[in-house]
Short mmCIF file of C-alpha atoms in Angstrom, two decimals:
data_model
loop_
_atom_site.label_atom_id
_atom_site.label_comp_id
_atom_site.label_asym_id
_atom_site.label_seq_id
_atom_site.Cartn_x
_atom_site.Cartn_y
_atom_site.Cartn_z
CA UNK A 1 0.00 0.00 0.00
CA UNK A 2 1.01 3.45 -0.83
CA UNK A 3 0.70 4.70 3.31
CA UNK A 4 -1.37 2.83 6.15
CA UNK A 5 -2.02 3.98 9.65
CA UNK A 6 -3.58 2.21 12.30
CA UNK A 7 -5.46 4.49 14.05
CA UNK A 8 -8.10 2.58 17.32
CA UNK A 9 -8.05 -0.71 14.86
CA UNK A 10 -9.07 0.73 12.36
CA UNK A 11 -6.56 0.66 9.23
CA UNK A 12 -6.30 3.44 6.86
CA UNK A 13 -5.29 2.40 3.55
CA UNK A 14 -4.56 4.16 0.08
CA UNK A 15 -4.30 2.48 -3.04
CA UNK A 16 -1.01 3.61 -5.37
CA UNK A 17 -1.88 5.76 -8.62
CA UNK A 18 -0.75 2.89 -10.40
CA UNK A 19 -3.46 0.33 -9.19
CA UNK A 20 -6.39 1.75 -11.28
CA UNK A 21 -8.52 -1.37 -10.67
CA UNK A 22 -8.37 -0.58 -6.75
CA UNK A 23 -11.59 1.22 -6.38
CA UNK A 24 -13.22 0.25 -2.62
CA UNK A 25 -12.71 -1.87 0.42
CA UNK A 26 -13.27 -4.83 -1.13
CA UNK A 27 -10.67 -5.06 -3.41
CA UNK A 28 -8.27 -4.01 -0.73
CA UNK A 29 -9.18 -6.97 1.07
CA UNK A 30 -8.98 -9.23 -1.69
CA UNK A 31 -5.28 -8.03 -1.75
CA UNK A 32 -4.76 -8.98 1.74
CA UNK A 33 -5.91 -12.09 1.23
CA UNK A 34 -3.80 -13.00 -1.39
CA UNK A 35 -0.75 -12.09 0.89
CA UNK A 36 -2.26 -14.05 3.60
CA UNK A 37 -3.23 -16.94 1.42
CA UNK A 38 -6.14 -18.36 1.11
CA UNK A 39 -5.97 -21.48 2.95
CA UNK A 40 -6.11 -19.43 5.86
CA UNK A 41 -9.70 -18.25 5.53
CA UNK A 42 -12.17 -19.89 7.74
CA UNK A 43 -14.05 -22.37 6.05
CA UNK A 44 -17.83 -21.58 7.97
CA UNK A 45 -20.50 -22.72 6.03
CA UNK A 46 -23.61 -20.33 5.66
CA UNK A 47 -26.51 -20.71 7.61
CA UNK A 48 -29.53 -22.33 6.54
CA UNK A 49 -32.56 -20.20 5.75
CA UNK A 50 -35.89 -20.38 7.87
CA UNK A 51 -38.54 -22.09 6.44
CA UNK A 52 -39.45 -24.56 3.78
CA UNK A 53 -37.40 -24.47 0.77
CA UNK A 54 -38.05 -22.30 -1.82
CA UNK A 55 -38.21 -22.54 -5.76
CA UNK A 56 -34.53 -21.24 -6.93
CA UNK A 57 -35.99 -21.20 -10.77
CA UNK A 58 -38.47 -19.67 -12.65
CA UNK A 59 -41.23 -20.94 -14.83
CA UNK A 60 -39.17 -20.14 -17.65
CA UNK A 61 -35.87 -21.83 -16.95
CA UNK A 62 -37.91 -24.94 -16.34
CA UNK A 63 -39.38 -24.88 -19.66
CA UNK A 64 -35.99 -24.30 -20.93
CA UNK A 65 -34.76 -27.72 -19.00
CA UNK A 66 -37.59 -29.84 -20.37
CA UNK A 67 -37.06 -28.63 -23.53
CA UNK A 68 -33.34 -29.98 -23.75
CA UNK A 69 -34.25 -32.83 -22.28
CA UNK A 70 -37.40 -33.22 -24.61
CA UNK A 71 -35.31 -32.31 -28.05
CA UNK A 72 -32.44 -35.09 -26.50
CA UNK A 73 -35.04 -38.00 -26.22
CA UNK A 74 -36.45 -37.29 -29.85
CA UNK A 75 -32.74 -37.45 -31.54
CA UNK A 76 -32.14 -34.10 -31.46
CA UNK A 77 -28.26 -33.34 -30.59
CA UNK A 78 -28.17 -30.35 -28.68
CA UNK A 79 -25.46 -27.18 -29.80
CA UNK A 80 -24.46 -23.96 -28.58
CA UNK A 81 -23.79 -21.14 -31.14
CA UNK A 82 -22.83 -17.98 -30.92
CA UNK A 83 -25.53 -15.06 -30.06
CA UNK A 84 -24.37 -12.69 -32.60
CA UNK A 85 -23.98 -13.10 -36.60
CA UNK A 86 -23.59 -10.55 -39.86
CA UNK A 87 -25.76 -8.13 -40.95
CA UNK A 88 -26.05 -9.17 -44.08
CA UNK A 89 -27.61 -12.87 -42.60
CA UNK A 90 -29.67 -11.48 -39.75
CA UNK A 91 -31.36 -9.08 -42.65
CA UNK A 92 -32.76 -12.50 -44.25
CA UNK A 93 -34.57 -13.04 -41.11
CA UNK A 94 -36.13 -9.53 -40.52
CA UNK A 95 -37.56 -8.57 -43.86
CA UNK A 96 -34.43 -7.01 -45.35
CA UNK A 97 -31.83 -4.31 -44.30
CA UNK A 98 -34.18 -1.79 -44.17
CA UNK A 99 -35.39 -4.00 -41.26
CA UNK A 100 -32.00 -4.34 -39.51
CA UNK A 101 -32.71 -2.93 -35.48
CA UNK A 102 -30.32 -0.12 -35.45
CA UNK A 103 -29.73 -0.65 -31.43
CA UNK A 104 -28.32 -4.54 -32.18
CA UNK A 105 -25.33 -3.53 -34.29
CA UNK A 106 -22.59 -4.56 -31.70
CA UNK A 107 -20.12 -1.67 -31.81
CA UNK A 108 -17.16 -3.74 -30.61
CA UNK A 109 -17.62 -7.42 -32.63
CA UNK A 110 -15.62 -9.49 -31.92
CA UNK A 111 -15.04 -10.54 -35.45
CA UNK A 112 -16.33 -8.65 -38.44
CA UNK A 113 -19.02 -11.02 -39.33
CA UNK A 114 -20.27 -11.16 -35.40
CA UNK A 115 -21.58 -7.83 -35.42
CA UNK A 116 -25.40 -8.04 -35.01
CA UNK A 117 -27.41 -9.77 -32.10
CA UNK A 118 -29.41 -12.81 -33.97
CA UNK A 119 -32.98 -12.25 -34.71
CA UNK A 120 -32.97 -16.26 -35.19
CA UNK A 121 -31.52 -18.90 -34.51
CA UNK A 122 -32.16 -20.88 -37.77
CA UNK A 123 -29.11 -19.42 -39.42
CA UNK A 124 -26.81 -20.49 -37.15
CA UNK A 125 -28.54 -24.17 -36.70
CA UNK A 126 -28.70 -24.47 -40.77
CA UNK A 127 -24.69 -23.61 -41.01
CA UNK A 128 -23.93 -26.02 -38.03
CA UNK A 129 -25.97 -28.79 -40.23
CA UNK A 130 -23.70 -27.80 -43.45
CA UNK A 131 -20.25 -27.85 -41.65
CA UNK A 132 -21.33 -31.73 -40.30
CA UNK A 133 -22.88 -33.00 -43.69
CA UNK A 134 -19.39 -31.13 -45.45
CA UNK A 135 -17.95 -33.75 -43.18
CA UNK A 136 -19.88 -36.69 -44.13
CA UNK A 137 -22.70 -36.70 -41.90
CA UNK A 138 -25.78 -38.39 -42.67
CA UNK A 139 -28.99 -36.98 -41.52
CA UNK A 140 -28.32 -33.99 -39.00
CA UNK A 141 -30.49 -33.43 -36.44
CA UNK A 142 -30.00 -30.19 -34.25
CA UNK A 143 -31.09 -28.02 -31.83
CA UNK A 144 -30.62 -24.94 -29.49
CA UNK A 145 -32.17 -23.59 -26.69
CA UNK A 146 -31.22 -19.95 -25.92
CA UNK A 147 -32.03 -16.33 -26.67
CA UNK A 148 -33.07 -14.11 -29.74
CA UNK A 149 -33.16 -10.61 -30.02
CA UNK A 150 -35.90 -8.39 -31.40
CA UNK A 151 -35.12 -5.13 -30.89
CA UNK A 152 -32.53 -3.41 -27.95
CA UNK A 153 -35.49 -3.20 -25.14
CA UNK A 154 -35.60 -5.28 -21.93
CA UNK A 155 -38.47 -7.05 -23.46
CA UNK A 156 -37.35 -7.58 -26.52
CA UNK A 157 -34.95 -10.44 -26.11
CA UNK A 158 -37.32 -13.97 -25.87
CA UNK A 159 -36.45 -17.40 -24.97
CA UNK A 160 -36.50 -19.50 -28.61
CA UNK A 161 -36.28 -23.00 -28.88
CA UNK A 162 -34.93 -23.80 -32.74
CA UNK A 163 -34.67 -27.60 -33.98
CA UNK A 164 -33.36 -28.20 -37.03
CA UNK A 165 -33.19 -31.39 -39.65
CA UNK A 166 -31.38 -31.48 -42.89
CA UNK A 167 -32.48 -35.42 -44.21
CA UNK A 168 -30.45 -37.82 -45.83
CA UNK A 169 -32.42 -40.47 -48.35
CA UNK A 170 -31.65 -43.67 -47.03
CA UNK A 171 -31.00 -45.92 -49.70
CA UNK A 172 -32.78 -48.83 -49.78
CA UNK A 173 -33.94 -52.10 -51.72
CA UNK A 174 -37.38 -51.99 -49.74
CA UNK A 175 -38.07 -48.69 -50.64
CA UNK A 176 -36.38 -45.36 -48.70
CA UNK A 177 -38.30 -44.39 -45.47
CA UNK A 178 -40.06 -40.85 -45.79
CA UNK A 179 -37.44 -38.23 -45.29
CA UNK A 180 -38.12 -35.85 -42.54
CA UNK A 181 -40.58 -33.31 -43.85
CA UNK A 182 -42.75 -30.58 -42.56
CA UNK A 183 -44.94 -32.36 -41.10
CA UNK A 184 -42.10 -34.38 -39.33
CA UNK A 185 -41.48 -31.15 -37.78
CA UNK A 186 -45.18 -30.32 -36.97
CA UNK A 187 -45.26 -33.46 -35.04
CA UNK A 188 -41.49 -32.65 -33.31
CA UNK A 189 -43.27 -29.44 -32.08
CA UNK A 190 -46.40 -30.59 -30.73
CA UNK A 191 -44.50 -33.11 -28.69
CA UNK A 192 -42.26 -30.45 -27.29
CA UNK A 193 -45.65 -28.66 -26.20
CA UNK A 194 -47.30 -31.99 -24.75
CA UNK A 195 -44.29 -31.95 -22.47
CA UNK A 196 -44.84 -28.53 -21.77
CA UNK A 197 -48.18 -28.88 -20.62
CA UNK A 198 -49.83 -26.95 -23.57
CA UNK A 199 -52.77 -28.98 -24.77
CA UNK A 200 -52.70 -29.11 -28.76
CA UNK A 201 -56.22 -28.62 -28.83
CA UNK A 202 -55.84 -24.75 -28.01
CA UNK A 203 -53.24 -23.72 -30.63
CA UNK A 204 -54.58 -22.88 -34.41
CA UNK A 205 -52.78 -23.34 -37.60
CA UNK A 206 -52.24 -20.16 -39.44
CA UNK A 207 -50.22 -18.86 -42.60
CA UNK A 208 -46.98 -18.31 -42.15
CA UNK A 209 -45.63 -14.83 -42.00
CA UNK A 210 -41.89 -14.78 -42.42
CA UNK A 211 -39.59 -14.80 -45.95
CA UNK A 212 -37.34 -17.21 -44.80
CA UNK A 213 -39.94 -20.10 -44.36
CA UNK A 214 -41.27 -22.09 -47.48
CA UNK A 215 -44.48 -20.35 -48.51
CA UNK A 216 -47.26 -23.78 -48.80
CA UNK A 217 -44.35 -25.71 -46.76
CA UNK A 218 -45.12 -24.09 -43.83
CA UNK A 219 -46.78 -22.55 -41.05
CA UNK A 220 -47.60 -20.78 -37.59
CA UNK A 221 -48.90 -21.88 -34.45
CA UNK A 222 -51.11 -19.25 -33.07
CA UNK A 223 -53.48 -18.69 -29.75
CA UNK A 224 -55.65 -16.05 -31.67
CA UNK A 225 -54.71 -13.91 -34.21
CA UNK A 226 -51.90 -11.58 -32.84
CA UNK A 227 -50.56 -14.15 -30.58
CA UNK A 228 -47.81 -16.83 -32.52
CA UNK A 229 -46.40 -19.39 -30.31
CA UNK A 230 -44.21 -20.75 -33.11
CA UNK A 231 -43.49 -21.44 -36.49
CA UNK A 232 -42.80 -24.74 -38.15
CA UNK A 233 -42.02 -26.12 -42.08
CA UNK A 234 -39.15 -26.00 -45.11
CA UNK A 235 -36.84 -23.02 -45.04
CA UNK A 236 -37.13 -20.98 -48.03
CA UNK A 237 -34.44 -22.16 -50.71
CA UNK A 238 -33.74 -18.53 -51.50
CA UNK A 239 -32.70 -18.38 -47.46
CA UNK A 240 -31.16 -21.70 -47.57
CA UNK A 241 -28.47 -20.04 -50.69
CA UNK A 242 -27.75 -17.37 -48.85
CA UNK A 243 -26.52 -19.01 -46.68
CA UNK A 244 -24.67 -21.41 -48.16
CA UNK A 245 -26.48 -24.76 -47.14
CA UNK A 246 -27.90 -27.31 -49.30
CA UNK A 247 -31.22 -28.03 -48.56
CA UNK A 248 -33.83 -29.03 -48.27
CA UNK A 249 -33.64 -28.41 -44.47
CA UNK A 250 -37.12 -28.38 -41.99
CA UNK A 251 -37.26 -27.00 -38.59
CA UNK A 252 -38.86 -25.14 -36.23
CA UNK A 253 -38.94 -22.93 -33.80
CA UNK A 254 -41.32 -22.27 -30.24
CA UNK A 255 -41.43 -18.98 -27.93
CA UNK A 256 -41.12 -20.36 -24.78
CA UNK A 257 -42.20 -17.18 -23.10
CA UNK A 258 -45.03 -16.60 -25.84
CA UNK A 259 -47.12 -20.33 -23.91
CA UNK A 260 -49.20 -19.49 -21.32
CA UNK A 261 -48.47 -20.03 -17.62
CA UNK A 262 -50.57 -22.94 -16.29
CA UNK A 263 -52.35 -22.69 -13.51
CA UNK A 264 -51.33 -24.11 -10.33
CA UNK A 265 -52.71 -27.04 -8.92
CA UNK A 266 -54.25 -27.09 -5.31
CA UNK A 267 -52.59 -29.80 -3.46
CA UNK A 268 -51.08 -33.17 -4.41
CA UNK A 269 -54.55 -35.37 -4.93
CA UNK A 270 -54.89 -36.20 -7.96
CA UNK A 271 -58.45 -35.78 -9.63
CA UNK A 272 -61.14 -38.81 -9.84
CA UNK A 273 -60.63 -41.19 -12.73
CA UNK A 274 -63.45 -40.24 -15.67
CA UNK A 275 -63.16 -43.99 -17.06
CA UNK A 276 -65.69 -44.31 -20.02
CA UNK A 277 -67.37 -47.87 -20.03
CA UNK A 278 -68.89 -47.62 -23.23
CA UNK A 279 -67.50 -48.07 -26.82
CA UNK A 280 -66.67 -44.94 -28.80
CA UNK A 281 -68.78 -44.03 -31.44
CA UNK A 282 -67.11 -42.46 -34.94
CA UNK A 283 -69.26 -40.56 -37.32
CA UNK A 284 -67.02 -38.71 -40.98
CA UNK A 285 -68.12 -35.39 -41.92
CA UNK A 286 -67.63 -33.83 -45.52
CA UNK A 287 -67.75 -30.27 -45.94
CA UNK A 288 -67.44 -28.44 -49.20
CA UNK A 289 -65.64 -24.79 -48.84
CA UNK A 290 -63.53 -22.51 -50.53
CA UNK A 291 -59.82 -23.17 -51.23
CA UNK A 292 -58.71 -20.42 -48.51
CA UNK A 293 -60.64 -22.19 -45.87
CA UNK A 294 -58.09 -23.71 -43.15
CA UNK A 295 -58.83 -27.98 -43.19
CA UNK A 296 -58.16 -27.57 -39.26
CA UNK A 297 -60.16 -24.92 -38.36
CA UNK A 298 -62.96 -26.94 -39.68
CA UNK A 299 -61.95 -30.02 -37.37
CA UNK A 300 -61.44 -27.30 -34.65
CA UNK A 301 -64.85 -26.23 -35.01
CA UNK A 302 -66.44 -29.22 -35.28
CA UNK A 303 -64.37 -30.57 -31.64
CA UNK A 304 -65.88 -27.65 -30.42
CA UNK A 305 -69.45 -28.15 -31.07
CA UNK A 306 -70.04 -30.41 -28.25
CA UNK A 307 -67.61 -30.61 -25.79
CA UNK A 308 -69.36 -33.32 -23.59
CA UNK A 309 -69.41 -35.85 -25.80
CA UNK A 310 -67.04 -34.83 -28.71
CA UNK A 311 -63.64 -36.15 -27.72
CA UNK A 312 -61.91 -35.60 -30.67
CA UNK A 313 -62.04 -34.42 -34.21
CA UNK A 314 -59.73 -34.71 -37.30
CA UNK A 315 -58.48 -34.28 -41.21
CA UNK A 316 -58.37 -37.42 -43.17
CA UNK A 317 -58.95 -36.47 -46.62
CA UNK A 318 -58.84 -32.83 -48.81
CA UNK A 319 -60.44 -33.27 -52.25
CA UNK A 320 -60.39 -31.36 -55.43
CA UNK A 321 -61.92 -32.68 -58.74
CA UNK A 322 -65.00 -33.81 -60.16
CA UNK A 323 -68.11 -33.09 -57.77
CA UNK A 324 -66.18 -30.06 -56.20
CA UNK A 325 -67.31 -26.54 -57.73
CA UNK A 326 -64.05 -24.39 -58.74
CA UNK A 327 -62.16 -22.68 -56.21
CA UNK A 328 -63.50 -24.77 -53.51
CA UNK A 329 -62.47 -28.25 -51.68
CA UNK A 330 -64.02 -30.82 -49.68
CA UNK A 331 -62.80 -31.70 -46.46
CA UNK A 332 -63.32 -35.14 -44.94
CA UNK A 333 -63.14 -35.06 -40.98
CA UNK A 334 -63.26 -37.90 -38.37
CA UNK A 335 -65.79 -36.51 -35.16
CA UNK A 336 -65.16 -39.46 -31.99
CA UNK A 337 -68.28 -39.20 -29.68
CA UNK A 338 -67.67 -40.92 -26.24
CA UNK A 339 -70.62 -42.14 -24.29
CA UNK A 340 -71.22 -41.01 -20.85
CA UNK A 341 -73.59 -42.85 -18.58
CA UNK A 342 -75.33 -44.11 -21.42
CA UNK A 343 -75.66 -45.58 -24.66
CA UNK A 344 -76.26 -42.77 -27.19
CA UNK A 345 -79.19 -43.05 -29.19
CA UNK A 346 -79.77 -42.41 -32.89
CA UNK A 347 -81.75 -39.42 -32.34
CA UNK A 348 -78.58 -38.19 -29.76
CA UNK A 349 -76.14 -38.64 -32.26
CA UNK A 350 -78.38 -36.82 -34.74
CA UNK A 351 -78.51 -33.93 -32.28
CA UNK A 352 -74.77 -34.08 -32.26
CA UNK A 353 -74.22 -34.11 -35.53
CA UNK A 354 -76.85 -31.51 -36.19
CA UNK A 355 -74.60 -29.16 -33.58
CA UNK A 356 -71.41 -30.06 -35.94
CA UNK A 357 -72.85 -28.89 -39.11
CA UNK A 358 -74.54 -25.92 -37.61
CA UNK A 359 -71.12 -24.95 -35.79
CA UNK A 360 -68.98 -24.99 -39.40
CA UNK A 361 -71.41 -23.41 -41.38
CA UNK A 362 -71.34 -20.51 -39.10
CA UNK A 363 -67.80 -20.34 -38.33
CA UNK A 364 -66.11 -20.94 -41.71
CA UNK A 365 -69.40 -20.87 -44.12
CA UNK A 366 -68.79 -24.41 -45.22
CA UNK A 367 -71.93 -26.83 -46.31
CA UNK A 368 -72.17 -30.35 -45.67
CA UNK A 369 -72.06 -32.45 -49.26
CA UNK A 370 -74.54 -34.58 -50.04
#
């Protein structure tokens, strides 16, 4: 020390001019302590808290832990990449340079093409996929859990979870397996969200609304209209060239912050067992509508028409063709009605059905066929 004084136990220190990084009593101490060494520091443990214990992470990291160890269990192989990438890439993802966030140029990069915060993480899970197929990797299957960044507010940086595939045909003599696909990924995401807790009854299926997805190869998964959850399908070759990466490549990618909190269960009984005695009954449905008509909203609909009985509703066939007036399709959907009590009788499954039809026709306009 430059001069010390000990003045009633109390020791007066000052730093010299050339020890910039000495700015308060702590780091003063941490100096002594090196001196002394630091074997010689008591070794107390700190006291227990009061009280039962207390949860030491939020809603969100858990989602974030059952979502790595979700991805793991479905073949996913989990990476870490960098949060930042070039401004010429993130401006695929926004809409276009005109796009760019001014506040997430880094003004210190640590390399020249690190010098935006990622509005994605696709870009960085697609190039990851190219470096291990340029390396003679088969099928790649990746994903990341971590953050994206919207625009330079608090609130602006969300919690993304981005899987990625980029298939291999297997070759054959029985005939090649489907190669992962859109739907594939559909699927992928839905389980992710069963894990979660998020029922996939209450998500729609919308258009999606980005550049770098496949336009007709994919889609969004919304609660309402403002409200996307995530996004799921092909990437856009165009994005795909950019990029560098041979494709085709499907993914997706879920707002963990975007789901809903669940609501907390009172106690640890569990509820009664609603056991149904009686045999299911399964009645199709064709409905003629225009081509712009969503095939799930009509199944969505149709679930919803009778929620006491209806236990589950579904696409199993889209036609176009003879029959089918231009500019419309027909869409075939499978209703399950599940007994309760009692047998159902003709006239009650009437009534139900009569609900079903009534229900579509007002939501979406669409007519029963003949």
């Amino acid at each position: 020390p430059k001069s010390a004084s000990l003045t009633d136990e109390i020791w007066k220190i000052g730093a010299p001019s050339f020890r910039r990084d000495m700015a308060q009593s702590a780091d003063i101490v941490e100096e002594l302590i090196r001196i002394e060494g630091f074997d010689a520091l008591p070794a107390d443990s700190l006291p227990r808290p009061e009280g039962p214990a207390k949860l030491v992470t939020t809603p969100l990291q858990n989602r974030v832990r059952i979502a790595r160890r979700v991805m793991a269990s479905r073949g996913f192989l989990e990476v870490v990449t960098w949060s930042f990438m070039s401004k010429d890439k993130a401006a695929l993802f926004v809409g276009g340079a005109n796009a760019l966030h001014s506040g997430l140029v880094v003004d210190n990069p640590i390399a020249s093409d690190l010098d935006y915060m990622r509005p994605s993480i696709l870009a960085n899970l697609a190039e990851a996929a190219q470096r291990n197929a340029d390396h003679g990797a088969g099928e790649v299957r990746l994903f990341e859990a971590g953050p994206v960044y919207r625009g330079d507010g608090p609130k602006e940086q969300a919690s993304i979870v981005s899987a990625l595939v980029r298939p291999k045909p297997a070759r054959h003599w029985a005939g090649a397996p489907k190669p992962y696909d859109a739907f594939a990924a559909k699927a992928d995401a839905f389980a992710l969200l069963e894990a979660l807790g998020q029922p996939a009854d209450r998500f729609q299926i919308g258009e999606i609304d980005a550049d770098y997805w496949h336009p007709g190869r994919s889609a969004t998964l919304r609660m309402g209209p403002k409200n996307i959850i995530a996004r799921f399908g092909e990437l856009h070759p165009a994005t795909l060239k950019a990029l560098d990466v041979e494709g085709p490549i499907a993914a997706f990618e879920l707002d963990l912050g975007a789901l809903p909190t669940p609501k907390a269960k009172g106690g640890k009984t569990k509820p009664k067992l609603n056991k149904a005695d009686l045999t299911p009954i399964v009645r199709d449905f064709a409905f003629e509508t225009v081509d712009e008509t969503p095939a799930g909203e009509i199944a969505r609909l149709a679930g919803a028409a009778d929620k006491a009985l209806i236990t589950g509703a579904r696409v199993f066939d889209v036609y176009r063709g003879k029959g089918v007036e231009d500019g419309h399709k027909s869409v075939a959907i499978e209703v399950t009605l599940q007994p309760r009590g009692e047998a159902l009788t003709d006239k009650d499954i009437d009534a139900v059905a009569d609900k079903i039809v009534k229900a579509v026709a007002k939501g979406v306009g669409a007519r029963l066929r003949a």
